[in-house]
XYZ file of N, CA and C in Angstrom:
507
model
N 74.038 135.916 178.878
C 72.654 135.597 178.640
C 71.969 135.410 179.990
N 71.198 135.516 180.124
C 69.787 135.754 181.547
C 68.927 135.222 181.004
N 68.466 134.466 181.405
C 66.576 133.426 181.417
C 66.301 133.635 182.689
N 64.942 134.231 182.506
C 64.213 134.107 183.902
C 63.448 132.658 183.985
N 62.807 132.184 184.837
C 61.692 131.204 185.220
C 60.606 131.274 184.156
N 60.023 132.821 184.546
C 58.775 133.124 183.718
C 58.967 132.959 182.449
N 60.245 133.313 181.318
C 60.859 133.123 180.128
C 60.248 131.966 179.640
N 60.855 131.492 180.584
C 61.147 129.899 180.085
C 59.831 129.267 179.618
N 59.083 129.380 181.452
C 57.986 128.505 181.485
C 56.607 129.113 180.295
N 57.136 129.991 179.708
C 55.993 130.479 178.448
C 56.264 129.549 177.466
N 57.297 129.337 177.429
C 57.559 128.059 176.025
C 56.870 126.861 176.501
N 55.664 125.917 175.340
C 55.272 125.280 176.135
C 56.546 124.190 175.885
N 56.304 122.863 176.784
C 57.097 121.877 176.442
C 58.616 121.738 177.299
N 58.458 122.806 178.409
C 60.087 122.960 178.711
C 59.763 122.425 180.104
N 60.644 121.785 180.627
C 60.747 121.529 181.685
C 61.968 121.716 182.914
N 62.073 122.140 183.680
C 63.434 122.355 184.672
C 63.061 120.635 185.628
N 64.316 120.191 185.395
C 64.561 118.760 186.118
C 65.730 119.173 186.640
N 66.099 118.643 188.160
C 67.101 118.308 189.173
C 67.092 117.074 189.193
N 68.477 116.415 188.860
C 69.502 115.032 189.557
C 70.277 115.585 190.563
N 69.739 115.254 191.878
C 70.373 115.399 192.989
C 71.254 114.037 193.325
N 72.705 114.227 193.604
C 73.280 112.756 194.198
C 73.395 113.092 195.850
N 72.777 112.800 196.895
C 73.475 112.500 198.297
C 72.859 111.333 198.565
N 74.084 110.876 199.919
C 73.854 109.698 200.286
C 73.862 108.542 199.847
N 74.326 108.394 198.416
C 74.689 107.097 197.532
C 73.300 107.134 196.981
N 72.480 108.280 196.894
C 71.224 108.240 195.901
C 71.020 109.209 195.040
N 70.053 108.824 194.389
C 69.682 110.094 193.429
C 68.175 110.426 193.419
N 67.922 111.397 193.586
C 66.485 112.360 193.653
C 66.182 112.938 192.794
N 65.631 112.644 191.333
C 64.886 112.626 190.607
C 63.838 113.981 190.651
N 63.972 115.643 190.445
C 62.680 116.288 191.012
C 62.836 117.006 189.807
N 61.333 117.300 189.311
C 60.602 118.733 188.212
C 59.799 119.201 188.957
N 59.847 120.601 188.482
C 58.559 121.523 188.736
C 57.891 121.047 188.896
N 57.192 119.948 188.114
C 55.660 119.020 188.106
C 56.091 117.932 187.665
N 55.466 116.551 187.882
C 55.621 115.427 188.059
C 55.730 115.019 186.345
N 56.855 114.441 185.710
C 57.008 114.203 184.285
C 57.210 113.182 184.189
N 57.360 112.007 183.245
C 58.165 111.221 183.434
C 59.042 111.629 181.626
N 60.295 111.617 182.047
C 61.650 112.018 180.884
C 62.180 111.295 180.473
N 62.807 111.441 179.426
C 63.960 110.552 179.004
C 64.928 111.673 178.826
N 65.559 111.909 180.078
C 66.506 113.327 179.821
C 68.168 112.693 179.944
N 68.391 111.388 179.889
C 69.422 111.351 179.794
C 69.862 110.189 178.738
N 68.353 110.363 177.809
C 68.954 109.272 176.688
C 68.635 107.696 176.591
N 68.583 107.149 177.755
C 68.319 105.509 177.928
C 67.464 105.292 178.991
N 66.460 105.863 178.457
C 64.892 105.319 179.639
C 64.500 106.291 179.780
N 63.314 106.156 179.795
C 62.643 107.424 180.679
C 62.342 106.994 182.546
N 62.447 108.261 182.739
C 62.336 108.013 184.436
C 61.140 109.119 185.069
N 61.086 108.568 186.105
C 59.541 109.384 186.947
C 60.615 110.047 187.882
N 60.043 112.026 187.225
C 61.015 113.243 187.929
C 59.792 113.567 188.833
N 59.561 113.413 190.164
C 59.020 114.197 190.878
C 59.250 115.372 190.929
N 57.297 115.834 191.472
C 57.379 117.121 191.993
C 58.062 117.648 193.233
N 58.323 119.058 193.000
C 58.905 119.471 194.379
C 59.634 120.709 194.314
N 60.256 121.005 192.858
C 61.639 121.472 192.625
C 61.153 123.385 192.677
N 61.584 124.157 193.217
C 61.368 125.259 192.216
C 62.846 126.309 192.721
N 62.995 126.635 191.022
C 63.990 127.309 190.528
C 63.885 128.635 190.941
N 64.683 129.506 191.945
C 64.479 130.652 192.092
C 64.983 131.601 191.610
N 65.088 132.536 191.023
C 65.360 134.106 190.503
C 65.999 133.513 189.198
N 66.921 134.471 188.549
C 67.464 134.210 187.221
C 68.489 132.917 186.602
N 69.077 132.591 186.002
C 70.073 132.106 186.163
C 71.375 133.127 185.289
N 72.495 133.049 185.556
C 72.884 134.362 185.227
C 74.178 133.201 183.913
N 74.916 133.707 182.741
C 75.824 132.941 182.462
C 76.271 133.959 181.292
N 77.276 134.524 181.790
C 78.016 136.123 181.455
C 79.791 135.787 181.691
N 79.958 136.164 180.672
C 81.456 136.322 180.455
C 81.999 137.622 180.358
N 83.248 137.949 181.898
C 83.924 139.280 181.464
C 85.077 138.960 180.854
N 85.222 139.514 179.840
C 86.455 139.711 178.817
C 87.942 140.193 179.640
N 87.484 140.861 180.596
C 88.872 141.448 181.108
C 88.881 140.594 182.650
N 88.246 139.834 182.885
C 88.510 139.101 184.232
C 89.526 138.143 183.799
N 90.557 137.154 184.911
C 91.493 136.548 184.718
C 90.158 135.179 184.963
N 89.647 134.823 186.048
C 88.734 133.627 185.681
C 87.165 134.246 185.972
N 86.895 133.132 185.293
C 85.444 133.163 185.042
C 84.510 133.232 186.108
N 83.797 133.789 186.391
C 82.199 133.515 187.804
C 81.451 132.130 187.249
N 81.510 131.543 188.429
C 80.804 130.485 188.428
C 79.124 130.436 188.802
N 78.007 129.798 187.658
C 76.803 129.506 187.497
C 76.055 129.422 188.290
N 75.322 130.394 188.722
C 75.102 129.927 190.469
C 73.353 129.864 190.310
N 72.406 129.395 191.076
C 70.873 129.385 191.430
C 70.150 128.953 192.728
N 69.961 129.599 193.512
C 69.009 129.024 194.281
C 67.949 128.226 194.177
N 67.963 127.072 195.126
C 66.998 126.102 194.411
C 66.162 125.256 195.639
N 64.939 125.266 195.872
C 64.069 124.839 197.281
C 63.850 123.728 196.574
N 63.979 122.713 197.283
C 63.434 121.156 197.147
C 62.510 120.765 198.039
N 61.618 119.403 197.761
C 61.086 119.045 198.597
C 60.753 117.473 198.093
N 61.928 116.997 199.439
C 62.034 115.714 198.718
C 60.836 114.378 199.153
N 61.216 113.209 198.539
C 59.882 112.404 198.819
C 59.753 112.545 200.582
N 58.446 111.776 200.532
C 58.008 111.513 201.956
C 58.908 110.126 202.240
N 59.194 110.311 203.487
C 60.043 109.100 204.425
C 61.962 109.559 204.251
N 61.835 110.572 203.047
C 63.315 111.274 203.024
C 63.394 112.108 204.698
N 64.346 112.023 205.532
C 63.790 112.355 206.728
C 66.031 113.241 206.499
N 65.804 114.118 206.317
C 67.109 114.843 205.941
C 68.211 115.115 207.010
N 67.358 115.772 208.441
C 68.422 115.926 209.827
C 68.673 114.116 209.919
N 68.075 113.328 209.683
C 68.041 112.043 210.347
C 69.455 111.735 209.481
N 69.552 111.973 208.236
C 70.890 111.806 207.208
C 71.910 112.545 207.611
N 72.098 113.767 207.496
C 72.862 114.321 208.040
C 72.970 113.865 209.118
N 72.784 113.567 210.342
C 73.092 113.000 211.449
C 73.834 111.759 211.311
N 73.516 110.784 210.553
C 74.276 109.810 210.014
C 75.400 110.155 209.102
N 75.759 111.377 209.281
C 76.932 111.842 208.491
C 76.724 111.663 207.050
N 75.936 112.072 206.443
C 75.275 112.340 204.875
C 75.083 113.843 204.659
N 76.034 114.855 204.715
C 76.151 116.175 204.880
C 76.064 116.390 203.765
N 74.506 116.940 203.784
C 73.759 118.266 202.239
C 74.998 119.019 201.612
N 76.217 119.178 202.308
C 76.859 120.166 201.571
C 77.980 119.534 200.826
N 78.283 118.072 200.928
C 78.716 116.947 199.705
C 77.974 116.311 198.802
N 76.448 116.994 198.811
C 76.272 116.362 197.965
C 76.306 117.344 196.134
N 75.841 116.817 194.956
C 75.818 116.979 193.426
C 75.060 117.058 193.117
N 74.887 117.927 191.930
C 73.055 118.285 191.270
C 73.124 118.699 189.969
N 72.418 118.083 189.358
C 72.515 119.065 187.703
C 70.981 119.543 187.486
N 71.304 120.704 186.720
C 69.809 120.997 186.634
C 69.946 121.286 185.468
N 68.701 120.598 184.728
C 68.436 120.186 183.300
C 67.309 120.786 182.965
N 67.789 121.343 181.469
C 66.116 122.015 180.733
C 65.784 120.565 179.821
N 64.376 120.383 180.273
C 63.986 119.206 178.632
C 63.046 119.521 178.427
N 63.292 119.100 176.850
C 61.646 119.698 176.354
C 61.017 118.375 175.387
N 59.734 118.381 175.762
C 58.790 117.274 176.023
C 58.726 116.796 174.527
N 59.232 115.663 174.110
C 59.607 114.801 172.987
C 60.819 114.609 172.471
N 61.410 114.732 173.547
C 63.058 114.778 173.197
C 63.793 113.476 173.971
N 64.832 112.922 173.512
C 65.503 111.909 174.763
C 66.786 112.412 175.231
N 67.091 113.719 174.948
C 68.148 114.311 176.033
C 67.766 115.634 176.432
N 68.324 115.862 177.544
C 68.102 117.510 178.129
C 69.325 118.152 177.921
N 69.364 119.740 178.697
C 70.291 120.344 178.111
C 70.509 120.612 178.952
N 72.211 120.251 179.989
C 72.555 120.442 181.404
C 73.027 121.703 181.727
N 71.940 122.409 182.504
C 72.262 124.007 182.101
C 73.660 124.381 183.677
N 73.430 123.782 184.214
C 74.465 123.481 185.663
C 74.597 122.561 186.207
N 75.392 121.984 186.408
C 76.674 120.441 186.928
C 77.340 120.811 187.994
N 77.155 121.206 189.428
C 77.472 121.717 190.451
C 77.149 120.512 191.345
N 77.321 121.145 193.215
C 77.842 121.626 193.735
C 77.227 122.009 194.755
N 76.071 121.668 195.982
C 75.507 122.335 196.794
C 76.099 123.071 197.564
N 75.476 124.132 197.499
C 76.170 125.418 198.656
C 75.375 125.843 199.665
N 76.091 126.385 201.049
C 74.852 126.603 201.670
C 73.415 126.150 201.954
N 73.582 124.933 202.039
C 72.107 123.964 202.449
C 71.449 124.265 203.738
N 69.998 124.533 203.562
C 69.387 124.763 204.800
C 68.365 124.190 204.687
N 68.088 123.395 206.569
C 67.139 122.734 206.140
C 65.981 122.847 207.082
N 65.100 122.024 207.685
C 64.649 122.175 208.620
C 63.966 120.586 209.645
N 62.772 120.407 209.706
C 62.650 119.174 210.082
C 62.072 118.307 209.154
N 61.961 116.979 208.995
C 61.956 116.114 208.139
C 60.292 116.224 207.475
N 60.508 115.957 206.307
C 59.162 116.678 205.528
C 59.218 118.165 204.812
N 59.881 118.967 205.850
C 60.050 120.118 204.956
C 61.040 120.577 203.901
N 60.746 121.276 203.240
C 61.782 121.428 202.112
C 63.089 122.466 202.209
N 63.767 121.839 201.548
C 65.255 121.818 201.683
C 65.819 123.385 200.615
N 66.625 124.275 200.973
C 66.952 125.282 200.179
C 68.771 125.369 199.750
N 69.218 125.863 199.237
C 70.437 125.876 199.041
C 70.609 126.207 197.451
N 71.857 126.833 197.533
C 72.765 127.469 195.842
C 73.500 126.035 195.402
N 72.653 126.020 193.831
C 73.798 124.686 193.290
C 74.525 126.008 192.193
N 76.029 125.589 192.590
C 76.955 126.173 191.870
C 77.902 125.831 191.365
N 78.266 126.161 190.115
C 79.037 125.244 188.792
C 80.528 125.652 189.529
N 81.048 124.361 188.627
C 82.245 124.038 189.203
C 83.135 124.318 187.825
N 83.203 125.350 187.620
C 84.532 125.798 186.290
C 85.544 124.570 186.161
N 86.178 124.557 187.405
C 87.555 123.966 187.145
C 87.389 122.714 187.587
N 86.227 121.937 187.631
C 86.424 120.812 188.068
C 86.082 119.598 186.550
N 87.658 120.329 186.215
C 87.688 119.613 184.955
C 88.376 117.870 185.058
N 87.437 117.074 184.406
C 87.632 115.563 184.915
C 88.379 115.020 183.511
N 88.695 115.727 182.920
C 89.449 115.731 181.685
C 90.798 115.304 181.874
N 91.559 113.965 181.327
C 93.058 113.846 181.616
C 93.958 114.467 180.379
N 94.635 115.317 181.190
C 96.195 115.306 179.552
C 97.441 115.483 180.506
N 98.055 115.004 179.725
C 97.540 114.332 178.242
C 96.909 113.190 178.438
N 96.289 112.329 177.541
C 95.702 111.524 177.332
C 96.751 109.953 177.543
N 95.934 108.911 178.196
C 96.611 107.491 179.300
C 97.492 106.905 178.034
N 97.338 107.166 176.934
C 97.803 106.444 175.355
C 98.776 107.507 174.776
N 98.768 108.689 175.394
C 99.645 109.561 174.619
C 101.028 108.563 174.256
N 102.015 109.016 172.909
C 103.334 108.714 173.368
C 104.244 110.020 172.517
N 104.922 110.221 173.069
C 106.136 111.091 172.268
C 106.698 110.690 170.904
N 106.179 111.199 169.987
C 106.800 111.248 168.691
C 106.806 112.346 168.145
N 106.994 112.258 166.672
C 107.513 113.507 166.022
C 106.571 114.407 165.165
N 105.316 113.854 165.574
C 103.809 114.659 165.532
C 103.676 115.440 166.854
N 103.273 114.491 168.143
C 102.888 115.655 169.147
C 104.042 116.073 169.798
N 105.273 115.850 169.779
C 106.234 116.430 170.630
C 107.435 116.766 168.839
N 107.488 117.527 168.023
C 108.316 117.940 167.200
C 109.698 117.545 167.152
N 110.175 118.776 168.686
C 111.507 118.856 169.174
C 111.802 118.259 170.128
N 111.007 116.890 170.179
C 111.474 116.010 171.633
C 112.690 115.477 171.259
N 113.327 115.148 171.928
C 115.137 114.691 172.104
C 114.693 113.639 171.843
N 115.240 112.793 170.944
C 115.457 111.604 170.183
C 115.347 110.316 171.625
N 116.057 110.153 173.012
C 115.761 109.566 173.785
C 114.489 109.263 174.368
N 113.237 110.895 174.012
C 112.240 110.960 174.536
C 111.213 110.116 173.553
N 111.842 109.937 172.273
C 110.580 109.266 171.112
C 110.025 107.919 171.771
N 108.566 107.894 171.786
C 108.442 106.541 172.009
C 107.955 106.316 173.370
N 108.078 107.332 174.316
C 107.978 107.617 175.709
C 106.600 107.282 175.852
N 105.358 106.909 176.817
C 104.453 106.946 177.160
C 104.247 108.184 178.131
């Protein structure tokens, strides 16, 4: 499937929101200034700044062994007094930081996290100006444990476990 920008932004009511994490913060940015409830418990004030560039692409080949990961270019422009070389210089490097970029649409209290990445390639310039870089999904950065901290060996999930193993954590 392919959504362009223009797609989108014909529907009224839709919005593209970025949660940026660097630096032990979070940056809050939409296309245009909203205030959301895109994650369910409050609404919050998404600054302007954000814009989404070219498609977003999310295609599955059948005969590949893994999957291509979600990729978008994305220009920010974060608040005033965000002073970015001054962070990075303090060792707050753009390229550790996290971003999800969320579709919501206006009367709703959740969004729909279209990518959970990953900044790539961050470029920036001097403080005030806006910031560019690929947020790109992270397939395998599955935070999922198994088995599960409670599992135990019995004769449901392990069948043919050896009688010593029943009971095992």
């Amino acid at each position: 499937m392919q959504w362009s920008r223009d797609q989108l932004r014909k529907s009224e009511g839709l919005h593209w929101l970025l949660d940026l994490t660097w630096g032990g913060r979070h940056y809050f940015h939409g296309e245009q200034h909203v205030t959301a409830d895109a994650y369910g418990h409050g609404a919050e004030e998404w600054l302007d700044g954000l814009d989404v560039g070219g498609p977003l692409m999310d295609s599955v080949d059948p005969l590949s062994d893994s999957p291509e990961p979600r990729s978008v270019s994305i220009t920010l422009t974060l608040p005033p007094g965000v002073d970015v070389p001054d962070l990075v210089a303090r060792g707050f490097h753009l390229g550790s930081a996290t971003a999800k970029l969320l579709l919501w649409a206006e009367g709703t209290t959740e969004a729909i996290t279209v990518i959970d990445g990953v900044v790539r390639d961050p470029q920036y310039e001097t403080a005030g100006q806006p910031i560019t870089f690929a947020l790109e999904e992270m397939p395998f950065d599955d935070r999922a444990l198994w088995p599960p901290v409670r599992a135990v060996v019995d004769d449901d999930t392990w069948p043919n476990a050896d009688e010593k193993a029943l009971g095992e954590m």
